[in-house]
Amino acid sequence: MPQTAAHVTAAEISRIAGVTRATVSNWRRRHEDFPHPAGGTETSPLYDLEAVQTWLRARGHTQAADPREELRTAVRLQATNPARTAARMGFVLALARSTPDELTRLADLTDSELVAHGSSEMPALLASLPDAVPDDSAFPAADGDAVTLRALLRCVREEGGAAALSVLAERELEEDAATGVYGTPEPLARLVAGLIPADAAQILDPACGGGVLLAAAARQGAITLLGQDTVRVQAQRAAAGLRLAAPHAEITVRVGDSLRADAFADRTVDAVLCNPPYGDRDWGHGELAYDPRWAYGVPPRAESELAWAQHSLAHLTPGGWAALILPPATASRSSGRRVRAELVRSGALRAVMALPAGAAPPLHIGLQIWILRRPEPGGPERKSVLFVDLAGTTPPATSTGRTPLDWSGLTARAHAHWEAFTADQDGFTGEPGTAGAVPVVELLDDQVDLTPARRVRFSRKDVDPAALAARADTGSRELAEAARGLVAASARTGWGDAGASVRQWRTATVSDLARGGALTLLRTVPDTKEPRTGGATATSSGQAVLTGVDIARGTGPTGDPGELRADTTPVVITGDVLVRGIAGGTGPMARVADSGDADALLGPQVHLLRPDPARLDPWFLAGFIDSENNIAGASTGSTVLHIAPGRLRVPLMPLDEQRRYGEAFRRVHDLRARARHAARLAEETATLLAGGLTGGALLPPRAPAVGDADADGDPA
């Protein structure tokens, strides 16, 4: 099939090469051999993509580009085509199952040989994708698109098969106008999957999306994975991704609406995991009014979430478990109180956990996890429901961005409360203000409000006034000490001006410095083969994992090594420069590893720059990398901004001058760290004092007598 030449703009060239648009303009003016425009207009020219890539390869620029962005550019150059997207997913499956040597051999093939290889490999794999080539028995052969196949090859080699599948699905999803459909972040999927029994072998997700929840269940040992989704490309992505994540599992994914056309109507499973669509009024209320699944009452039109809850219960074997991610309104809307009452009265609802805002889209609200269990005939009476409010365990977002979530802490607390509750429901004591078991009889009032925050409030009888007063005094002393340290750090002077104009430097990219041997760029390579228990081999020693959240918050390594799955996992040493892989939020983007970071494993969303100390000062390197403009210039993507480390730019200076700058950046780092510590202590102390005063455990300080000095030393 003839191939139409692919054209790119100057902006797309800059993304492919990992440079700014100004650099592309300079290339056009200074290099006579730069490809001439092949279309477009004088003000917005278009260039032949193959000619541009040939020119870039000859100058070593192509490896600066982020593999995802290169693939994203390639697929955007063509109109959406479901059959072609499915074919490319089949190619990703073939690539991800190849050894590194085989991938290297494929990279050396000519364009025609690469397309021929794809045509021979993909048909068998396409048969495993749901509705891969609808109404067309002919294999599409990716339209002979060698450019996209090469971009797929590089993305799979450097980022893993899951990353390539995600980019391929993006383009098709842009054409879908579905509302209320959101992705499930992997950390949340791991948290939710950990709430069902470890021996649950058969798992269903009736709104599986990209299959993240099913993949999390597979990592726990599930061997039968069933999924269904209304969006074809999502179902295909789930099927392909699960075959990479769980190659030995029995995987069945179907396309269709689970409520209206249940593909697994006659199937029961050990557990259901689901993040269903929210706020869907067209879920089939009228046509499904007499459906046998509504054992707890017909869900009102505005309560599609309660329809999904009952759908999940209907698919469970007696005693089976379900965990659903639902919006907070499901717990309190008046229209759903009758169904909620039946779920509580029957013992089907076992727990409701509130998550902080930002845990999953939509990011502005705090979602909830509902844990359900299908009642067993003659089973034990369930007298209480667990409520856990995790929404207050993470600092709120600030005006400059969203505070990264401490997923390790959230997961540990959620699992600890759940395990304690299931082990001894009658003896569960909970945690005042965070977790508690509420008797069923107390829940069955006129509202049946299941909002965790309203069920786990502090009780005055649980507070020891003397202990609270002692904690308040201790907090005040620690805050005063932190404030003195902050004042000392901020009092350092000696900052000079650069003269009449700002200083200008010659700069080099991190890619240039790496090629010259001034530094080594390392990262954790995703495992594209069968996941290994415990992650990388180095994790057996109990090493913690340094994450992007740790960099943002200035903490030591807090990541769970059991969740790290990688082919290659670098170990951090003192003096490494650590850069967050995803831009956004608050806190620094880069820092220098100290003794507390040494020997930690590098997290999957962190880049490691190991400078040659004879040529680069680490604090100098980290300080300039952390600049706002530098991070903006190295960011790629639309909704999630990934950092392409090769694009980061560093001034070229003698080592002695680097050390001067490095010492200055070290002082700035110390100032930031002390400010964060003081702010945290101030918030904790203020919250403690306010709660003690309003709860009746603390009394206001004695008012000074007439003639006494007030706190500032002035007469009262």
XYZ file of C-alpha atoms in Angstrom:
716
model
C 0.000 0.000 0.000
C 1.511 3.398 -0.884
C 2.358 5.580 2.061
C 1.611 9.288 2.217
C 4.606 11.338 3.366
C 4.278 12.490 6.977
C 4.701 16.206 7.584
C 5.631 17.941 10.832
C 5.718 21.531 12.042
C 8.695 23.291 13.620
C 7.088 22.816 17.037
C 6.849 19.059 16.475
C 10.492 18.977 15.351
C 11.482 20.668 18.599
C 9.630 18.001 20.598
C 11.187 15.172 18.596
C 14.713 16.561 18.968
C 14.295 17.673 22.566
C 15.196 21.320 21.896
C 13.391 24.663 21.899
C 11.624 26.121 18.864
C 14.269 28.847 18.748
C 16.907 26.157 18.221
C 14.955 24.756 15.270
C 14.767 28.268 13.776
C 18.551 28.587 14.161
C 19.060 25.256 12.399
C 16.943 26.438 9.491
C 19.003 29.632 9.103
C 22.491 28.257 9.737
C 22.497 24.838 8.075
C 22.079 24.754 4.341
C 21.387 21.012 4.415
C 18.424 21.363 6.789
C 15.362 19.903 5.004
C 13.429 22.435 2.949
C 9.692 22.892 3.603
C 7.544 20.249 1.907
C 4.234 22.037 2.387
C 2.321 24.432 4.560
C 2.706 28.199 4.277
C 5.578 30.641 4.523
C 4.662 31.509 8.104
C 3.810 27.927 9.111
C 5.895 25.552 6.987
C 5.646 21.766 7.085
C 8.608 19.430 6.770
C 8.947 15.834 5.644
C 9.265 13.812 8.857
C 11.561 11.164 7.403
C 13.931 13.812 6.008
C 13.964 15.623 9.350
C 14.701 12.453 11.312
C 17.504 11.541 8.919
C 19.005 15.003 9.409
C 18.662 14.764 13.197
C 20.152 11.279 13.372
C 23.200 12.483 11.442
C 23.797 15.046 14.210
C 22.930 12.915 17.226
C 19.884 14.930 18.246
C 17.160 12.280 18.140
C 18.047 10.603 21.420
C 17.238 13.793 23.342
C 13.567 13.320 22.589
C 11.279 11.624 25.037
C 10.187 8.268 23.520
C 6.546 8.869 24.472
C 6.557 12.287 22.849
C 8.175 10.945 19.693
C 5.493 8.250 19.455
C 2.752 10.756 20.288
C 3.919 12.987 17.439
C 4.030 10.072 15.005
C 0.479 8.876 15.710
C -0.958 12.410 15.649
C 0.262 12.854 12.085
C -2.439 10.464 10.881
C -6.199 10.413 11.260
C -7.651 8.045 13.826
C -8.254 4.525 12.556
C -9.484 1.843 15.015
C -8.166 -1.037 12.927
C -4.734 0.543 12.591
C -4.588 1.287 16.330
C -5.398 -2.345 17.101
C -2.685 -3.461 14.665
C -0.157 -1.265 16.404
C -1.172 -2.684 19.776
C -0.508 -6.116 18.357
C 2.929 -4.913 17.275
C 3.580 -3.655 20.820
C 2.698 -7.116 22.176
C 5.191 -8.677 19.793
C 7.909 -6.162 20.711
C 7.358 -6.437 24.468
C 7.798 -10.205 24.288
C 11.114 -9.849 22.471
C 14.519 -10.050 24.130
C 16.831 -6.995 24.159
C 18.969 -8.616 21.452
C 15.898 -9.166 19.277
C 14.851 -5.529 19.720
C 18.326 -4.409 18.679
C 18.098 -6.589 15.582
C 14.697 -5.107 14.713
C 16.073 -1.575 15.046
C 18.634 -2.405 12.339
C 16.008 -3.552 9.811
C 15.121 -1.407 6.832
C 11.698 0.231 6.742
C 10.264 -2.380 4.400
C 11.720 -5.227 6.470
C 10.305 -3.728 9.673
C 6.812 -3.448 8.171
C 7.080 -7.002 6.832
C 8.089 -8.234 10.277
C 5.087 -6.502 11.820
C 2.772 -7.994 9.216
C 3.991 -11.502 10.011
C 3.890 -11.102 13.800
C 0.655 -9.245 14.420
C -2.231 -11.334 13.028
C -2.050 -14.015 15.728
C -1.759 -11.414 18.471
C -4.625 -9.365 17.044
C -6.935 -12.310 17.551
C -6.477 -11.868 21.318
C -7.720 -8.251 21.274
C -11.492 -7.669 21.561
C -13.056 -6.357 18.327
C -9.586 -5.731 16.951
C -10.556 -5.350 13.284
C -14.334 -4.882 13.222
C -16.071 -5.977 10.036
C -12.776 -6.436 8.213
C -10.916 -9.708 7.894
C -7.956 -8.101 6.114
C -4.926 -7.342 8.287
C -4.221 -3.588 8.091
C -0.382 -3.902 8.208
C -0.215 -0.484 9.916
C -0.535 1.127 6.461
C 3.155 0.508 5.862
C 3.910 3.182 8.470
C 7.565 2.494 9.268
C 7.935 5.861 11.035
C 5.342 4.928 13.646
C 6.660 1.384 13.962
C 10.130 2.720 14.719
C 8.691 5.102 17.296
C 6.842 2.159 18.847
C 10.043 0.146 18.876
C 11.973 2.869 20.710
C 9.155 3.505 23.193
C 8.916 -0.194 24.076
C 12.708 -0.490 24.413
C 13.091 2.547 26.683
C 9.738 2.971 28.450
C 8.091 -0.453 28.300
C 5.064 -1.874 26.508
C 2.531 -0.284 28.885
C 3.774 3.221 28.011
C 3.433 2.532 24.286
C -0.096 1.170 24.712
C -1.066 4.266 26.687
C 0.074 6.612 23.923
C -1.719 4.581 21.255
C -4.972 4.694 23.207
C -4.706 8.461 23.741
C -5.400 9.308 20.119
C -8.557 7.215 19.910
C -9.815 8.441 23.283
C -9.563 12.064 22.120
C -12.377 11.296 19.703
C -14.568 9.806 22.441
C -16.882 12.242 24.212
C -17.722 9.958 27.141
C -18.233 11.847 30.395
C -17.684 10.612 33.930
C -14.985 8.177 32.773
C -11.639 8.575 34.525
C -8.429 6.602 34.709
C -7.260 4.864 37.877
C -3.734 5.779 39.043
C -1.550 2.757 39.713
C -0.929 3.604 43.407
C -4.687 3.746 44.007
C -5.140 0.458 42.140
C -2.574 -1.191 44.424
C -4.329 0.206 47.504
C -7.736 -1.071 46.360
C -6.470 -4.489 45.258
C -4.867 -4.952 48.670
C -8.292 -4.729 50.333
C -9.521 -8.016 48.873
C -8.269 -11.416 50.110
C -4.909 -12.485 48.741
C -6.333 -15.893 47.781
C -8.995 -14.403 45.451
C -8.159 -16.156 42.184
C -10.983 -14.971 39.878
C -11.362 -11.204 39.493
C -13.867 -9.194 37.456
C -13.775 -5.504 36.539
C -17.029 -4.621 34.729
C -15.750 -1.132 33.765
C -12.101 -2.043 33.295
C -10.813 0.955 31.325
C -7.126 0.322 30.675
C -7.053 -2.689 33.027
C -5.078 -1.082 35.857
C -7.161 -2.638 38.653
C -6.997 -6.091 37.086
C -3.228 -5.769 36.678
C -2.946 -4.883 40.375
C -4.984 -7.984 41.258
C -2.735 -10.103 39.044
C 0.302 -8.908 40.989
C -1.412 -10.253 44.117
C -1.771 -13.679 42.543
C -5.112 -13.637 40.678
C -5.041 -16.141 37.824
C -8.360 -15.416 36.076
C -8.930 -11.822 34.932
C -12.253 -10.772 33.416
C -12.919 -7.282 32.094
C -15.506 -5.356 30.103
C -15.603 -1.754 28.875
C -17.861 0.242 26.582
C -14.918 1.920 24.797
C -13.319 -0.458 22.316
C -9.795 0.990 22.457
C -9.840 0.831 26.257
C -10.827 -2.829 26.176
C -8.084 -3.512 23.621
C -5.546 -1.652 25.702
C -6.608 -3.622 28.789
C -6.356 -6.959 26.984
C -2.901 -6.154 25.597
C -1.607 -4.656 28.837
C -2.801 -7.594 30.935
C -1.057 -10.028 28.606
C 2.158 -8.163 29.338
C 1.560 -7.795 33.091
C 0.188 -11.315 33.695
C 1.326 -13.609 30.852
C 0.247 -16.800 32.644
C -3.227 -15.644 33.679
C -6.481 -16.523 31.939
C -7.545 -13.180 30.438
C -10.909 -12.373 28.887
C -11.852 -8.803 27.982
C -15.064 -7.877 26.175
C -16.444 -4.708 24.609
C -19.881 -3.547 25.742
C -22.002 -1.929 28.440
C -21.903 -4.176 31.506
C -25.201 -2.888 32.885
C -27.163 -3.252 29.625
C -25.274 -6.101 27.942
C -23.366 -8.054 30.582
C -20.767 -10.209 28.852
C -20.353 -12.325 32.000
C -24.011 -12.626 33.016
C -23.701 -16.277 34.059
C -20.317 -15.942 35.764
C -19.562 -15.495 39.463
C -16.112 -14.644 40.774
C -14.150 -14.407 44.016
C -13.850 -10.619 43.870
C -14.851 -7.555 41.862
C -12.713 -4.419 41.522
C -14.243 -1.439 39.766
C -13.896 2.296 39.168
C -17.227 2.854 37.364
C -18.430 5.927 35.442
C -19.759 8.711 37.695
C -22.899 10.784 37.355
C -24.337 8.801 34.443
C -28.094 9.349 34.158
C -28.318 7.287 30.981
C -27.272 3.993 32.545
C -30.478 2.141 31.646
C -32.781 2.969 34.556
C -35.996 2.569 32.559
C -35.182 -0.590 30.650
C -33.563 -2.326 33.658
C -36.247 -1.502 36.227
C -37.089 -5.189 36.841
C -33.563 -6.573 36.583
C -32.877 -9.369 39.113
C -29.567 -7.747 40.070
C -31.389 -5.096 42.138
C -31.659 -7.268 45.248
C -31.245 -4.210 47.483
C -33.695 -1.938 45.683
C -34.038 -0.370 42.244
C -31.343 2.338 41.934
C -32.845 5.781 41.180
C -31.969 7.391 37.864
C -29.390 9.655 39.546
C -27.739 6.740 41.372
C -25.822 4.864 38.680
C -23.086 4.198 41.249
C -25.502 2.124 43.348
C -26.405 0.184 40.201
C -22.711 -0.677 39.759
C -22.484 -1.701 43.414
C -25.376 -4.149 43.051
C -24.070 -5.371 39.690
C -20.785 -6.194 41.446
C -22.540 -8.030 44.295
C -24.554 -10.073 41.786
C -21.311 -11.395 40.271
C -19.824 -12.573 43.576
C -19.894 -16.056 44.971
C -21.388 -16.147 48.508
C -18.769 -14.588 50.765
C -17.005 -12.913 47.813
C -15.634 -9.385 48.070
C -15.981 -6.211 45.989
C -14.096 -2.910 46.213
C -15.426 0.061 44.256
C -14.066 3.592 43.830
C -17.050 5.954 44.080
C -17.722 9.698 44.350
C -18.508 11.023 47.851
C -22.084 11.994 46.948
C -22.962 8.279 46.742
C -22.716 8.132 50.530
C -25.147 10.961 51.258
C -27.548 11.733 48.386
C -31.113 11.492 49.622
C -32.255 9.655 46.480
C -30.092 6.652 47.337
C -30.819 6.300 51.043
C -33.183 3.300 50.661
C -30.633 1.267 48.715
C -27.881 2.307 51.144
C -30.093 1.228 54.059
C -30.574 -2.234 52.556
C -26.858 -2.609 51.876
C -26.165 -1.765 55.525
C -29.053 -3.803 56.993
C -28.146 -6.936 55.047
C -24.464 -6.738 56.004
C -23.367 -6.361 52.377
C -21.591 -3.052 53.060
C -18.501 -3.693 55.158
C -16.476 -0.453 54.930
C -16.318 3.069 53.469
C -12.951 4.793 53.190
C -12.571 8.468 52.234
C -9.522 9.414 50.146
C -7.843 12.825 49.922
C -8.630 15.088 46.980
C -6.120 14.425 44.215
C -5.969 10.663 44.723
C -7.633 10.105 41.335
C -9.534 12.114 38.717
C -11.600 14.181 39.169
C -8.802 15.653 41.276
C -10.857 18.365 42.970
C -12.920 15.934 45.055
C -12.014 13.229 47.536
C -13.263 9.868 46.287
C -14.330 6.941 48.457
C -13.656 3.216 48.479
C -16.666 1.037 49.258
C -15.942 -2.526 50.355
C -18.837 -4.952 49.880
C -19.316 -8.636 50.635
C -22.035 -10.882 49.315
C -23.896 -12.326 52.326
C -23.571 -16.055 52.879
C -26.673 -18.114 53.789
C -26.418 -18.826 57.500
C -23.304 -16.675 57.753
C -22.319 -14.638 60.818
C -24.264 -11.519 61.721
C -22.478 -8.318 60.793
C -23.153 -5.770 63.479
C -20.953 -2.853 62.400
C -19.429 -1.054 59.403
C -15.875 0.283 59.257
C -15.389 3.963 58.415
C -11.941 5.361 57.647
C -11.297 9.033 56.877
C -7.945 9.329 55.105
C -8.818 12.716 53.605
C -7.113 14.561 56.446
C -3.871 12.564 56.390
C -2.328 14.532 53.511
C -1.556 18.274 53.446
C -4.040 20.199 51.292
C -3.160 21.707 47.951
C -1.580 25.145 47.990
C -2.155 28.081 45.676
C 0.970 27.163 43.695
C 0.094 23.559 43.013
C -1.118 20.273 44.409
C 0.806 18.601 47.201
C 1.972 15.103 46.152
C 0.210 12.313 47.987
C 2.081 10.002 50.320
C 0.786 6.802 48.731
C 2.911 4.546 50.927
C 1.457 6.110 54.067
C -2.115 6.124 52.737
C -1.907 2.492 51.680
C -0.363 1.360 54.959
C -3.026 3.092 57.063
C -5.936 1.868 54.950
C -4.711 -1.725 54.978
C -3.865 -1.662 58.693
C -7.346 -0.481 59.712
C -9.040 -2.937 57.359
C -6.982 -5.895 58.575
C -7.603 -5.000 62.225
C -11.350 -4.658 61.610
C -11.711 -7.955 59.745
C -9.634 -9.775 62.372
C -11.833 -8.667 65.292
C -14.894 -6.581 64.447
C -16.215 -6.538 68.006
C -12.882 -5.598 69.530
C -11.842 -3.059 66.918
C -10.888 0.192 68.674
C -9.961 2.244 65.622
C -8.178 5.584 65.695
C -9.946 8.666 67.057
C -10.724 11.094 64.253
C -9.635 8.654 61.528
C -11.139 5.166 61.849
C -13.990 3.585 63.746
C -16.536 0.765 63.638
C -20.097 2.128 63.756
C -22.963 -0.189 64.795
C -25.495 -0.902 62.067
C -28.350 0.359 64.223
C -26.741 3.825 64.399
C -26.499 4.034 60.618
C -30.152 3.262 59.891
C -31.543 6.745 60.533
C -33.568 8.949 58.187
C -30.542 9.939 56.078
C -28.353 6.799 56.147
C -25.396 9.123 55.627
C -22.290 6.986 55.115
C -19.755 9.835 54.860
C -16.690 8.709 56.891
C -15.873 12.177 58.263
C -19.282 12.307 59.950
C -18.801 8.889 61.537
C -15.285 9.108 62.977
C -15.290 12.495 64.689
C -13.461 12.806 67.979
C -15.514 12.036 71.028
C -14.872 14.300 73.999
C -14.769 11.332 76.331
C -11.805 9.895 74.411
C -9.543 12.918 75.056
C -7.185 13.198 78.067
C -6.957 16.974 78.800
C -3.620 16.669 80.644
C -2.009 14.668 77.823
C -3.330 17.110 75.243
C -1.968 20.096 77.166
C 1.442 18.399 77.385
C 1.438 17.744 73.639
C 0.530 21.384 72.991
C 3.437 22.615 75.130
C 5.867 20.249 73.399
C 4.633 21.358 69.977
C 5.040 25.024 70.900
C 8.644 24.477 72.064
C 9.550 22.537 68.888
C 7.967 25.263 66.773
C 9.931 27.991 68.574
C 13.183 26.076 67.992
C 12.365 25.572 64.287
C 11.513 29.276 63.954
C 14.916 30.241 65.393
C 16.636 27.980 62.870
C 14.609 29.514 60.032
C 15.518 33.027 61.151
C 19.204 32.087 61.238
C 19.043 30.586 57.745
C 17.217 33.590 56.316
C 19.652 36.057 57.939
C 22.568 34.969 55.757
C 23.614 37.860 53.544
C 26.316 38.623 51.022
C 24.306 38.145 47.849
C 25.877 40.354 45.171
C 24.302 41.844 42.067
C 25.424 40.975 38.534
C 25.841 44.581 37.474
C 23.892 46.593 34.949
C 22.507 43.495 33.155
C 21.832 39.875 33.973
C 24.594 37.375 33.413
C 24.554 35.225 30.271
C 26.095 31.761 29.932
C 26.873 29.250 27.268
C 24.856 26.140 28.080
C 24.825 22.464 27.221
C 22.019 19.933 27.481
C 22.209 16.995 29.853
C 22.353 14.785 26.754
C 25.443 16.681 25.568
C 27.072 16.360 28.992
C 26.283 12.644 29.106
C 27.789 12.092 25.661
C 30.905 13.968 26.791
C 31.259 11.844 29.927
C 30.670 14.703 32.396
C 27.761 12.809 33.912
C 25.873 9.531 33.673
C 22.110 9.513 33.215
C 20.365 6.566 34.912
C 16.765 5.556 35.475
C 14.706 2.559 36.494
C 13.778 0.552 33.395
C 10.203 -0.850 33.547
C 9.929 -4.622 33.517
C 8.328 -5.609 30.215
C 8.316 -9.294 30.985
C 6.555 -11.321 33.672
C 6.467 -9.394 36.962
C 8.727 -10.700 39.687
C 7.667 -11.037 43.306
C 9.387 -8.295 45.259
C 10.396 -6.320 42.185
C 14.052 -5.959 41.257
C 16.533 -8.432 42.633
C 18.150 -5.763 44.790
C 14.980 -5.371 46.838
C 15.570 -8.587 48.732
C 17.914 -6.673 51.063
C 15.017 -4.524 52.270
C 16.219 -1.322 50.585
C 13.675 1.482 50.449
C 12.741 3.191 47.193
C 13.327 6.901 46.624
C 10.267 8.423 44.938
C 9.299 11.710 43.336
C 7.150 12.479 46.396
C 10.247 12.162 48.590
C 12.036 14.774 46.471
C 9.049 17.135 46.573
C 8.633 16.830 50.335
C 12.288 16.698 51.273
C 11.952 13.346 53.038
C 14.130 10.254 52.947
C 13.239 7.220 50.819
C 9.716 6.021 51.633
C 8.771 3.869 48.632
C 7.809 0.213 49.012
C 10.407 -2.099 47.400
C 7.732 -4.784 47.054
C 5.956 -2.628 44.470
C 9.043 -1.974 42.349
C 8.994 -3.978 39.120
C 11.948 -3.238 36.891
C 14.538 -4.829 34.653
C 17.205 -2.395 35.878
C 17.114 -0.543 39.205
C 19.994 1.875 39.969
C 21.139 2.282 43.567
C 21.519 5.859 44.818
C 24.899 7.048 46.140
C 25.808 10.255 47.943
C 26.302 13.103 45.481
C 23.808 11.881 42.870
C 21.427 14.512 41.514
C 17.825 13.260 41.682
C 15.167 14.765 39.400
C 11.420 14.121 39.599
C 10.110 12.505 36.428
C 6.733 14.290 36.456
C 6.420 18.069 36.708
C 3.851 19.859 38.843
C 2.830 20.211 42.437
C 4.840 21.938 45.132
C 8.360 21.433 46.385
C 11.683 21.181 44.544
C 12.055 19.212 41.333
C 15.658 18.207 42.043
C 18.012 17.626 44.949
C 21.410 16.184 45.775
C 21.424 12.776 47.443
C 22.869 12.776 50.962
C 23.818 9.979 53.346
C 20.126 9.406 54.160
C 19.415 8.636 50.502
C 22.477 6.453 49.930
C 21.815 2.784 49.079
C 18.139 3.466 48.264
C 16.660 2.087 45.047
C 15.666 4.602 42.388
C 11.901 4.942 41.939
C 10.281 4.549 38.502
C 9.454 8.265 38.098
C 12.841 9.645 39.128
C 15.851 10.431 36.920
C 19.342 10.064 38.369
C 22.227 12.237 37.154
C 25.597 11.018 38.453
C 28.137 13.804 37.837
C 31.872 13.306 37.454
C 33.110 15.251 40.533
C 36.218 16.329 38.628
C 34.034 18.129 36.076
C 30.670 18.960 37.697
C 29.679 20.113 41.163
C 26.461 18.263 42.176
C 24.857 21.236 43.975
C 25.616 23.483 41.016
C 24.011 20.906 38.709
C 20.925 20.431 40.901
C 20.410 24.160 41.400
C 20.305 25.047 37.722
C 18.260 21.978 36.806
C 15.636 22.955 39.390
C 15.005 26.335 37.758
C 11.388 26.931 36.727
C 12.295 27.821 33.142
C 14.544 24.784 32.782
C 11.815 22.410 33.964
C 9.248 24.060 31.670
C 11.537 23.652 28.658
C 12.083 19.965 29.394
C 8.405 19.094 29.999
C 6.437 17.074 27.475
C 2.822 15.949 27.357
C -0.580 17.562 27.746
C -2.340 16.602 30.995
C 0.625 14.868 32.664
C 3.952 16.654 32.104
C 6.842 14.204 31.880
C 10.380 15.513 32.236
C 12.716 14.662 29.356
C 16.057 14.858 31.224
C 18.082 15.127 28.051
C 16.526 18.552 27.393
C 17.618 20.098 30.693
C 20.292 22.755 30.174
C 23.327 23.497 32.357
C 25.688 26.525 32.156
C 29.295 25.829 31.177
C 31.578 27.139 33.936
C 34.978 26.331 35.450
C 34.783 23.957 38.416
C 35.842 26.622 40.955
C 32.975 28.880 39.861
C 30.580 25.918 39.880
C 31.457 25.329 43.531
C 30.651 28.940 44.415
C 27.233 28.545 42.849
C 26.875 25.109 44.395
C 27.443 26.463 47.910
C 24.831 29.171 47.250
C 22.308 26.574 46.073
C 23.072 24.492 49.170
C 22.147 27.500 51.334
C 18.908 27.947 49.378
C 18.130 24.261 49.900
C 18.707 24.615 53.653
C 16.399 27.647 53.769
C 13.653 25.713 51.976
C 14.028 22.686 54.234
C 13.837 24.766 57.416
C 10.832 26.689 56.083
C 8.965 23.447 55.294
C 9.769 22.046 58.745
C 8.612 25.187 60.518
C 5.433 25.409 58.433
C 4.555 21.788 59.196
C 5.096 22.258 62.921
C 3.066 25.497 62.889
C 0.116 23.805 61.201
C 0.237 20.777 63.518
C 0.459 22.954 66.641
C -2.325 25.297 65.505
C -4.604 22.360 64.682
C -3.896 20.770 68.067
C -4.612 23.997 69.968
C -7.796 24.793 68.019
C -9.131 21.268 68.470
C -8.358 21.299 72.167
C -10.093 24.628 72.707
C -13.213 23.752 70.720
C -13.366 20.257 72.213
C -13.214 21.500 75.796
C -9.901 19.829 76.694
C -7.846 23.059 76.770
C -8.547 26.379 78.446
C -7.365 29.780 77.189
C -4.250 31.217 78.896
C -4.947 33.326 81.977
C -5.559 36.950 81.059
C -2.769 39.177 82.452
C -3.658 41.254 85.494
C -3.737 45.026 85.286
C -0.194 46.345 85.222
C 1.321 43.031 84.047
C 3.328 42.920 80.828
C 1.747 41.203 77.853
C 3.490 38.726 75.621
C 5.351 41.506 73.774
C 6.632 43.103 76.933
C 4.302 46.116 76.748
C 2.125 47.136 79.698
C -1.322 45.543 79.547
